[in-house]
Short mmCIF file of C-alpha atoms in Angstrom, two decimals:
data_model
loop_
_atom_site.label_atom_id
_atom_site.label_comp_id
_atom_site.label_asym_id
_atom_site.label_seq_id
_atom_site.Cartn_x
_atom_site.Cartn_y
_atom_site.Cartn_z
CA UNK X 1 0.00 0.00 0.00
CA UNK X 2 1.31 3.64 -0.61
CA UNK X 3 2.25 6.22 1.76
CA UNK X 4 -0.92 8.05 1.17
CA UNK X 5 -3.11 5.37 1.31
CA UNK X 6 -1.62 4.61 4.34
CA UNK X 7 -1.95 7.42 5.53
CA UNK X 8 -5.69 7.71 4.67
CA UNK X 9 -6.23 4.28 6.86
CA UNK X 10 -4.30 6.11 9.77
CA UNK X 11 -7.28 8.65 9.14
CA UNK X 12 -10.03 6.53 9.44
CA UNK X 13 -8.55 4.87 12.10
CA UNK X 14 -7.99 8.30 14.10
CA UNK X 15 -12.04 9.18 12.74
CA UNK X 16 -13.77 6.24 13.18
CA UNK X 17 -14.64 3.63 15.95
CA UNK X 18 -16.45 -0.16 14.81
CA UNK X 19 -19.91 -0.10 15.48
CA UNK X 20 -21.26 -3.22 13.98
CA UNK X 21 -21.33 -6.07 10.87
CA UNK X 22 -24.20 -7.26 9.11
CA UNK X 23 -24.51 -10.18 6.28
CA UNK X 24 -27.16 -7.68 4.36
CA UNK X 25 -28.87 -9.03 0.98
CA UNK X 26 -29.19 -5.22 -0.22
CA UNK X 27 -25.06 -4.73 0.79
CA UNK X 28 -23.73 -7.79 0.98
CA UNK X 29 -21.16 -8.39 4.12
CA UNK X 30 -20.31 -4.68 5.03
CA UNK X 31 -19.09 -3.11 8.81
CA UNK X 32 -20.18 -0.04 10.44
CA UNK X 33 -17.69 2.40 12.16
CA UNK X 34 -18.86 5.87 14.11
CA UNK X 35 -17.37 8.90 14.25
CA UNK X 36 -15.39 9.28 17.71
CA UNK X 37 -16.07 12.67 17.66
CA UNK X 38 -19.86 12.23 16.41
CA UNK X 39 -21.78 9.03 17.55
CA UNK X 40 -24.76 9.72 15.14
CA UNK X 41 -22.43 9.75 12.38
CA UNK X 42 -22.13 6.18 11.15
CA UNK X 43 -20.35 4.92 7.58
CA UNK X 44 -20.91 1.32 6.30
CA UNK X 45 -17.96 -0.09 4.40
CA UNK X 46 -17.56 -2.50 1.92
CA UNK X 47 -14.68 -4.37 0.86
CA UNK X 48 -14.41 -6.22 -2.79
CA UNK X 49 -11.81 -8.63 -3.14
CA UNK X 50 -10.37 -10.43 -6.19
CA UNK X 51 -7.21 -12.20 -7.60
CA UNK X 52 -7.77 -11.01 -11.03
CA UNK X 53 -5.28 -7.99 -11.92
CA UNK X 54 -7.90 -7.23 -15.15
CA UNK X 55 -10.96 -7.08 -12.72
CA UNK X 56 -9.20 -5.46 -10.30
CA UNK X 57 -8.47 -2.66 -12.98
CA UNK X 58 -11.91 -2.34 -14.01
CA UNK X 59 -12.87 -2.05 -10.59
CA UNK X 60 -10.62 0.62 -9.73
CA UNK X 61 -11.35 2.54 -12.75
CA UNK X 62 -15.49 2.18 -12.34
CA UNK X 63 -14.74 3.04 -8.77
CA UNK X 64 -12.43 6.16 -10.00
CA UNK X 65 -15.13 7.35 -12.49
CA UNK X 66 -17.84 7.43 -9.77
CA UNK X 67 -16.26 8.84 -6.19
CA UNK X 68 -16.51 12.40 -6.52
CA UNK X 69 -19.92 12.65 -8.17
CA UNK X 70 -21.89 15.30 -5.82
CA UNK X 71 -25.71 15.51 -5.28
CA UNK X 72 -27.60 16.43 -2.45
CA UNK X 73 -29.26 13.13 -2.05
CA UNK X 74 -26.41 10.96 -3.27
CA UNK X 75 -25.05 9.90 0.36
CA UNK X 76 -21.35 10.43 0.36
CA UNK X 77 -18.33 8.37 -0.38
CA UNK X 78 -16.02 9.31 2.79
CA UNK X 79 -13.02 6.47 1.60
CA UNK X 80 -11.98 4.36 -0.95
CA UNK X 81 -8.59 2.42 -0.60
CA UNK X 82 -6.57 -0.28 -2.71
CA UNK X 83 -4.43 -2.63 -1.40
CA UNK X 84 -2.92 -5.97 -1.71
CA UNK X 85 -2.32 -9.42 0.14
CA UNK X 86 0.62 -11.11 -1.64
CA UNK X 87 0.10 -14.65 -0.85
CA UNK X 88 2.65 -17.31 -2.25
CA UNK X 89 0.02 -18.64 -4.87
CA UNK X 90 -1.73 -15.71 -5.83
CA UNK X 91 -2.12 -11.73 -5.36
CA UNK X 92 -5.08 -10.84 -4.14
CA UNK X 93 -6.32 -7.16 -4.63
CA UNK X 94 -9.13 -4.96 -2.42
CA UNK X 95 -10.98 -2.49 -2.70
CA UNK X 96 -12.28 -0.65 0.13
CA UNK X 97 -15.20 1.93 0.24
CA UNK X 98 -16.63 3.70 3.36
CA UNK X 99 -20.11 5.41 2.58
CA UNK X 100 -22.26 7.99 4.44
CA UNK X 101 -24.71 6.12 6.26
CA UNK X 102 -28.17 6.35 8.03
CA UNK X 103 -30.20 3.70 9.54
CA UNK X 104 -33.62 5.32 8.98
CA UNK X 105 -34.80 4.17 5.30
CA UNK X 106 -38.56 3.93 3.37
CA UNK X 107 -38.74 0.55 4.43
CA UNK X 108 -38.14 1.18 8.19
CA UNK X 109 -40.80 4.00 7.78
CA UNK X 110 -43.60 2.47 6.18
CA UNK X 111 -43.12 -0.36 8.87
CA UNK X 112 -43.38 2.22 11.70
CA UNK X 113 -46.34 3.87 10.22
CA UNK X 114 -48.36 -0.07 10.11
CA UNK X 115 -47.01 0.03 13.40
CA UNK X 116 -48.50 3.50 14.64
CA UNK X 117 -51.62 2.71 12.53
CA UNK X 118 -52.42 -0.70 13.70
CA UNK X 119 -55.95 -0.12 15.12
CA UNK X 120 -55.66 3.44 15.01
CA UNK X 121 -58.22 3.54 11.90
CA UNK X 122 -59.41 7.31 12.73
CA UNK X 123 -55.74 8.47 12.30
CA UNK X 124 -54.91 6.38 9.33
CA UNK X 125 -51.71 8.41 8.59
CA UNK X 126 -49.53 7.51 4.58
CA UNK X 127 -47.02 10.17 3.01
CA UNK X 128 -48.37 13.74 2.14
CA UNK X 129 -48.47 14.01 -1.99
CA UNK X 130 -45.78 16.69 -1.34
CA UNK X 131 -43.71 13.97 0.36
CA UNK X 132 -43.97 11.50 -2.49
CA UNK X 133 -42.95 14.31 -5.17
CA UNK X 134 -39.59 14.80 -2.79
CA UNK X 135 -38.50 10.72 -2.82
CA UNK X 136 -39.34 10.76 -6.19
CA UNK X 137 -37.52 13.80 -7.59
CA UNK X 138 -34.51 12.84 -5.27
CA UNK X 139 -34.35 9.32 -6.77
CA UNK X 140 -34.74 11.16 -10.11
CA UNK X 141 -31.94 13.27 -10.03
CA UNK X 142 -29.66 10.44 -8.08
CA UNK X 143 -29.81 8.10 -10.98
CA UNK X 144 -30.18 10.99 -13.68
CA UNK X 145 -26.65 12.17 -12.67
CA UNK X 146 -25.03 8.56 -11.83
CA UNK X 147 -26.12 7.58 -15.55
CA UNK X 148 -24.89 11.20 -16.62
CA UNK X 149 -21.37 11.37 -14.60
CA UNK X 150 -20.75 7.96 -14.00
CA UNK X 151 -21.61 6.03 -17.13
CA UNK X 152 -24.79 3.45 -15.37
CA UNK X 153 -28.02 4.02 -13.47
CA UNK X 154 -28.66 2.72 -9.64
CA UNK X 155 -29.89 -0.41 -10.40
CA UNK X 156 -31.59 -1.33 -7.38
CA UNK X 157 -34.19 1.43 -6.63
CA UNK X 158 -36.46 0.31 -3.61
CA UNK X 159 -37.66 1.65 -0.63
CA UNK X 160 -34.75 0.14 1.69
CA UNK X 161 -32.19 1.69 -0.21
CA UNK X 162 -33.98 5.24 0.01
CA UNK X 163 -32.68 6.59 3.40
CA UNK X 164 -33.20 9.58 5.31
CA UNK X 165 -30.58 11.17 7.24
CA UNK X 166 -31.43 13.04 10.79
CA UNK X 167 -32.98 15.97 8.74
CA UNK X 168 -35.55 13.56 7.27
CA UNK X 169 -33.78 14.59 3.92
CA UNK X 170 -32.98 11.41 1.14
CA UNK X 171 -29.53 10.12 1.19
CA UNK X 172 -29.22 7.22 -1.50
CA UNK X 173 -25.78 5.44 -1.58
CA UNK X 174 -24.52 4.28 -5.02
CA UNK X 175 -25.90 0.54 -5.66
CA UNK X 176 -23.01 0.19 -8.39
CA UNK X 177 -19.68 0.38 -6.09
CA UNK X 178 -21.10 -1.29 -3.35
CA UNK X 179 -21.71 -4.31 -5.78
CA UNK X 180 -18.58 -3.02 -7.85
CA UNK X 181 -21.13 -2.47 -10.75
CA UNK X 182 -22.67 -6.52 -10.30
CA UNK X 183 -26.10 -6.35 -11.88
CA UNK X 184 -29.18 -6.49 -9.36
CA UNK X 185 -30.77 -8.96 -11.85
CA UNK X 186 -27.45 -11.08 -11.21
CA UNK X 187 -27.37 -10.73 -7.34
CA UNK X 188 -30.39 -12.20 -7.28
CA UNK X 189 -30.48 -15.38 -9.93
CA UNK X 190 -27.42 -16.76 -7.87
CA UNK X 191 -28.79 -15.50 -4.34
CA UNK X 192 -32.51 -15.23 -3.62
CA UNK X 193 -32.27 -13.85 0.14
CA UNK X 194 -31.75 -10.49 -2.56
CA UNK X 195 -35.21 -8.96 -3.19
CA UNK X 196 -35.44 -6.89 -6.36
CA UNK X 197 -38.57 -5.20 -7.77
CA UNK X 198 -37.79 -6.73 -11.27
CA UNK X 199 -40.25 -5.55 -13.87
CA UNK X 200 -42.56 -8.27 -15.58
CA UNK X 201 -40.00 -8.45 -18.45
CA UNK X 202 -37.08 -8.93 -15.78
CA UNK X 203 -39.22 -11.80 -13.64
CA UNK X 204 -39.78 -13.76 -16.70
CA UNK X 205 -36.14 -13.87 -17.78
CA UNK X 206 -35.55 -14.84 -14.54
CA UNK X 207 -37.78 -17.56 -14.65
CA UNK X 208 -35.92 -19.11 -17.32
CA UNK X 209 -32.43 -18.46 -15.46
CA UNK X 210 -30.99 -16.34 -18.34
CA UNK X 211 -27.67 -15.40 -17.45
CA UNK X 212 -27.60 -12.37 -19.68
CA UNK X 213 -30.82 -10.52 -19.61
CA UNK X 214 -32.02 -8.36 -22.08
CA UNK X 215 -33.75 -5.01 -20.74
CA UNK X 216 -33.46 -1.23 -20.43
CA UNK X 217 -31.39 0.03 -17.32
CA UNK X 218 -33.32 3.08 -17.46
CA UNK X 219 -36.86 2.56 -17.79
CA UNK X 220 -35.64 -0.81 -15.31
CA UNK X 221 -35.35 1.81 -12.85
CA UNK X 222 -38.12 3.62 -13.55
CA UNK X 223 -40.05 0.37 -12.51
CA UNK X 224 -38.60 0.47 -9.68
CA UNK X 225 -39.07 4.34 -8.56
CA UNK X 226 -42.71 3.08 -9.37
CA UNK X 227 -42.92 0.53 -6.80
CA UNK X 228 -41.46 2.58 -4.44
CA UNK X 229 -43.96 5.12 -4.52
CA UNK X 230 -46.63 2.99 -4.43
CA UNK X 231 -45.23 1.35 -1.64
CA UNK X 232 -45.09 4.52 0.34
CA UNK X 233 -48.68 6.03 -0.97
CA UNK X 234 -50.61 2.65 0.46
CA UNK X 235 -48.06 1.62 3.47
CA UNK X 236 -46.80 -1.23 1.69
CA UNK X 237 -43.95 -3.55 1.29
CA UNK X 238 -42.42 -5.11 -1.75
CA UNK X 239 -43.13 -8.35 -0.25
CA UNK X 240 -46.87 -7.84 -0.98
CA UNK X 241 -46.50 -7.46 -4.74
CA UNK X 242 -44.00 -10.54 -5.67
CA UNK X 243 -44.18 -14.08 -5.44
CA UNK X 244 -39.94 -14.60 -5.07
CA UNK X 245 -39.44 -18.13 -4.89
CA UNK X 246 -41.14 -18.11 -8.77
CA UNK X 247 -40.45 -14.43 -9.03
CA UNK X 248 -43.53 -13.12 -10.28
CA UNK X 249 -44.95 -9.82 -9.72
CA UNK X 250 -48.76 -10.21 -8.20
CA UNK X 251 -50.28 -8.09 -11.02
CA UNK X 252 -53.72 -7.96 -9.25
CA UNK X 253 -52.20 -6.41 -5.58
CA UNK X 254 -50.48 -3.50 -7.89
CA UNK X 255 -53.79 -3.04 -9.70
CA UNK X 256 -55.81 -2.71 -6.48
CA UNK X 257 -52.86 -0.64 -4.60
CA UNK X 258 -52.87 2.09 -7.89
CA UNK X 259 -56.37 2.22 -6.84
CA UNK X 260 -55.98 3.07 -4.05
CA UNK X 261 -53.84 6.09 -4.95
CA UNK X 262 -56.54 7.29 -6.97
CA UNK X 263 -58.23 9.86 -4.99
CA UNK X 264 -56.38 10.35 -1.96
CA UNK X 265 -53.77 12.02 -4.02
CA UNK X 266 -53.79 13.83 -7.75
CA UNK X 267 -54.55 12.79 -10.75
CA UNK X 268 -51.16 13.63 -11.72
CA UNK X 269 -49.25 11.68 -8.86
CA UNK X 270 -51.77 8.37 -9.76
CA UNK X 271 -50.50 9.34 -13.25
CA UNK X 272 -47.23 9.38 -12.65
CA UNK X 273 -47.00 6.18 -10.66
CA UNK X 274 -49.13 4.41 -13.07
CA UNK X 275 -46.19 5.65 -16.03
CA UNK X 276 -43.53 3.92 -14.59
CA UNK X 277 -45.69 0.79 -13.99
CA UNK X 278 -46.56 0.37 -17.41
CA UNK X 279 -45.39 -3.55 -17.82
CA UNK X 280 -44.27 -2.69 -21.41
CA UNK X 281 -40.90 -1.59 -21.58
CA UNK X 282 -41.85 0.21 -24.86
CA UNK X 283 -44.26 2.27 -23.38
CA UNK X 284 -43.07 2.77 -19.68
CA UNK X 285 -41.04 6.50 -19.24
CA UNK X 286 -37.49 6.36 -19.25
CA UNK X 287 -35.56 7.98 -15.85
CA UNK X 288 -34.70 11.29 -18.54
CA UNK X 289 -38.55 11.29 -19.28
CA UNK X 290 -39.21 11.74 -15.34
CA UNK X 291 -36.49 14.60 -14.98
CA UNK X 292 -38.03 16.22 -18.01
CA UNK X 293 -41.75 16.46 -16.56
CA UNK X 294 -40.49 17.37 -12.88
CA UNK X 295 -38.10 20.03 -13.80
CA UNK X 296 -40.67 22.87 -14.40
CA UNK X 297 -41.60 21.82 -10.47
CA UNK X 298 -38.13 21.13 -9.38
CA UNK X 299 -37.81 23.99 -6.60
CA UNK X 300 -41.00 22.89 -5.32
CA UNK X 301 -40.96 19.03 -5.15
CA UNK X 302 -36.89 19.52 -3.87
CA UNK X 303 -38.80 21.76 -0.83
CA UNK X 304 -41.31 19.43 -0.31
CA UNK X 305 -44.02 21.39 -1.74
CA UNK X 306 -45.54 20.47 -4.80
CA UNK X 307 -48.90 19.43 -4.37
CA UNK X 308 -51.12 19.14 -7.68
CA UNK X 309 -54.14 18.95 -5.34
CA UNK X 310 -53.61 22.45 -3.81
CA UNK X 311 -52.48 23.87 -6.88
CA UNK X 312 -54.75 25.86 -9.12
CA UNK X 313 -54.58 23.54 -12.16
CA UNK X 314 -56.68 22.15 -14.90
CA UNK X 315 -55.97 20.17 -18.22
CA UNK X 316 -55.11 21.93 -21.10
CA UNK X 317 -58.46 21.03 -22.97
CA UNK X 318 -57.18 19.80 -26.56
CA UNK X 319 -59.37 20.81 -29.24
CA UNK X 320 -60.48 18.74 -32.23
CA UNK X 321 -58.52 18.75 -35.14
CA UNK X 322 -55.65 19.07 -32.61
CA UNK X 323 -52.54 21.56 -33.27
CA UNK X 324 -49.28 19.93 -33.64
CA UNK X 325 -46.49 21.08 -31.29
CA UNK X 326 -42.86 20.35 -32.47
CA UNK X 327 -40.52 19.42 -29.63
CA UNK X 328 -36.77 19.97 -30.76
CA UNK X 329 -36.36 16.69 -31.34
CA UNK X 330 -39.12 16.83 -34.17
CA UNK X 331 -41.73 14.41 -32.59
CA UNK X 332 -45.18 15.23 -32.26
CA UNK X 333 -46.06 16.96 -28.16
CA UNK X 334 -49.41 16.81 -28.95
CA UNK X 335 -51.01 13.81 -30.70
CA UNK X 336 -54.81 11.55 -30.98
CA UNK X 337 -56.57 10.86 -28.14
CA UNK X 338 -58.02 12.92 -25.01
CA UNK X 339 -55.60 15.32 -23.08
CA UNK X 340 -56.94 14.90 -19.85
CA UNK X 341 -57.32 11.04 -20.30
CA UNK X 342 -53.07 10.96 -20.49
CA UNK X 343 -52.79 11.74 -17.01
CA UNK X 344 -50.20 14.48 -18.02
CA UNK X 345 -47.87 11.90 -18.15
CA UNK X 346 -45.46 11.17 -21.32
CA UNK X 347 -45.80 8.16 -23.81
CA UNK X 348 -43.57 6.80 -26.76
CA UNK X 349 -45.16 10.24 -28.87
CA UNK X 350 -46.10 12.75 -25.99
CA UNK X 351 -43.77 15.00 -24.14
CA UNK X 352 -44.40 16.28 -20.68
CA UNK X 353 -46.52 19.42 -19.44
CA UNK X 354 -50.09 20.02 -20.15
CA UNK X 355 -51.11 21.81 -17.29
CA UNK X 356 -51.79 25.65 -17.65
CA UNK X 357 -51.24 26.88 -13.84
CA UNK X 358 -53.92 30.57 -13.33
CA UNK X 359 -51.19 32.01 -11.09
CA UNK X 360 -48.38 31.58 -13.85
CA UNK X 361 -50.16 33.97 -16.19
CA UNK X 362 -51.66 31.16 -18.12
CA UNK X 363 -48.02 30.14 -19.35
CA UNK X 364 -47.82 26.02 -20.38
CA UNK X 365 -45.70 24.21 -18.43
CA UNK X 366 -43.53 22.83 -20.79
CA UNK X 367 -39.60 22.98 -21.94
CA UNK X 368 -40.51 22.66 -26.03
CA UNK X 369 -43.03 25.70 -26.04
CA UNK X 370 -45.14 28.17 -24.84
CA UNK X 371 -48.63 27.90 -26.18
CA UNK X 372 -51.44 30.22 -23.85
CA UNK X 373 -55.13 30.31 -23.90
CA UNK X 374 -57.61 33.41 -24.84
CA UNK X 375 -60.32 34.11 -22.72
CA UNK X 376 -62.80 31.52 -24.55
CA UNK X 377 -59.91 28.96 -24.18
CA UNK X 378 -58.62 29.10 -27.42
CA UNK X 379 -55.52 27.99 -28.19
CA UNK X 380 -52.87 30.56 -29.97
CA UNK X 381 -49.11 30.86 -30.47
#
């Protein structure tokens, strides 16, 4: 090891006491250390071991690629070290990463809440719609920028892995170098203590033990950000919507739990949820769809705000012929079909916005551009 990486251990060593190890399917085998000079701040490291120099580089240079990405919610990477244990038959090389921690995740909280709520019907208590817009537009921009800076999405988006730090604000650790980029889909075929929310497409791969799946990373993820949601708008686990010895997804549970959404919260949040459990890949929003229809709301969702049901909205209504709006990319914003009926939400040929807010001065929400309404609701340019 180097001077400065030994150094850096000295550091840690000077930082940190042991707090705890854990054999965790989401982790893997990891250890916990707190700060000496702060109990409440905890780091969980993982270690990654191999003999193979090749692997070992590609580790290191995934590892290199993704350290030093920054985002609010993306929890931190305090450490990572390399070093070697010569042994007379072989050299074997680790990696060692030590990430910001919290022990309060979605999965802890929806558990407290059945908890609270058990037999407490009159005070029946889920997330606010502004608190669902937050997860999701953290999640959104995690995996946005990880695909962005670091070259690959998540890969494992579920309510355990969305944590909260003492603030109540998300902290989401990257999936890919604690698994030093191993595939979710992967982690589970060859363990099944790992609990994914695989899409349809992913379960039925799975079911055939395919080794190298074919899917979309992106819209895989945006699967995933669906589940989560609609486990936190109904108080429910992942273990209610999947059969995993088989795995198969309980189709009729998601049906009745997006039902359940319906009302309670806006048509726009049922919308949204609904999008990214479309069991077509084809069809389901990619993770740059969802960035693209929360950015006009971004300082509002980030503040834990944005609340379609308070707002003063209504659908833009789409007359009949129907104008054609050209995005930048040439496709077509406005197509067939009923505006309101679309849920706001994008398809394979619609874009995002649709919603003309009163208080904006009648200006469209929308990034491609602006179309406004005369008094009688007619549309001009």
């Amino acid at each position: 090891m180097g001077n400065n990486q030994s150094r850096e251990v000295e550091e840690f060593k000077r930082n940190y006491i042991k707090h705890g190890e854990t054999d965790d399917p989401k982790y893997g085998h990891v250890t916990f250390y707190h700060s000496r000079y702060n109990p409440q701040e905890i780091v969980m490291v993982k270690d990654k071991w191999t003999n193979s120099l090749s692997e070992s580089q590609e580790i290191a240079g995934f590892i290199e690629n993704r350290k030093d990405i920054t985002d609010t919610n993306l929890a931190e990477n305090k450490y990572y070290l390399k070093s070697e244990d010569k042994q007379w038959c072989s050299t074997f090389h680790k990696h060692t990463n030590a990430f910001e921690f919290h022990d309060n995740n979605l999965e802890k909280q929806i558990r407290d809440r059945n908890n609270f709520n058990a037999g407490n019907y009159d005070t029946f208590s889920t997330y606010t719609e502004p608190e669902l817009w937050y997860i999701a537009n953290s999640v959104v921009n995690v995996d946005t920028k990880l695909a962005r800076d670091g070259g690959s999405y998540h890969g494992d988006i579920q309510p355990g892995n969305i944590l909260f730090n003492p603030e109540n604000k998300v902290k989401i650790i990257d999936n890919g170098m604690v698994h030093a980029e191993k595939p979710s889909y992967s982690r589970m075929l060859y363990d099944r203590r790992v609990k994914v929310p695989l899409s349809p497409l992913l379960c039925e791969q799975m079911q055939t033990t395919k080794v190298h799946p074919e899917y979309d990373p992106s819209k895989e993820d945006s699967w995933g950000l669906g589940m989560t949601m609609l486990c936190a708008g109904t108080n429910t686990s992942l273990d209610d919507y999947y059969d995993w010895k088989t795995p198969e997804l309980k189709r009729h549970m998601v049906s009745d739990s997006l039902d359940q959404l319906n009302g309670p919260y806006s048509k726009q949040l049922h919308g949204f949820v609904t999008s990214c459990l479309e069991e077509s890949q084809d069809v389901r929003p990619s993770m740059e769809d969802h960035a693209r229809y929360l950015a006009p709301y971004a300082r509002e969702a980030e503040n834990s705000q944005l609340d379609f049901k308070r707002r003063n909205v209504a659908p833009v209504p789409v007359p009949v012929p129907q104008p054609v709006i050209r995005g930048p990319d040439f496709t077509d914003i406005v197509g067939g079909g009923d505006f309101f009926d679309r849920d706001v939400l994008p398809t394979n040929n619609f874009d995002f916005g649709g919603i003309i807010d009163s208080n904006a001065n009648g200006n469209f929400f929308d990034n491609v551009q602006e179309v406004v309404l005369d008094n009688q609701g007619n549309f001009f340019m």
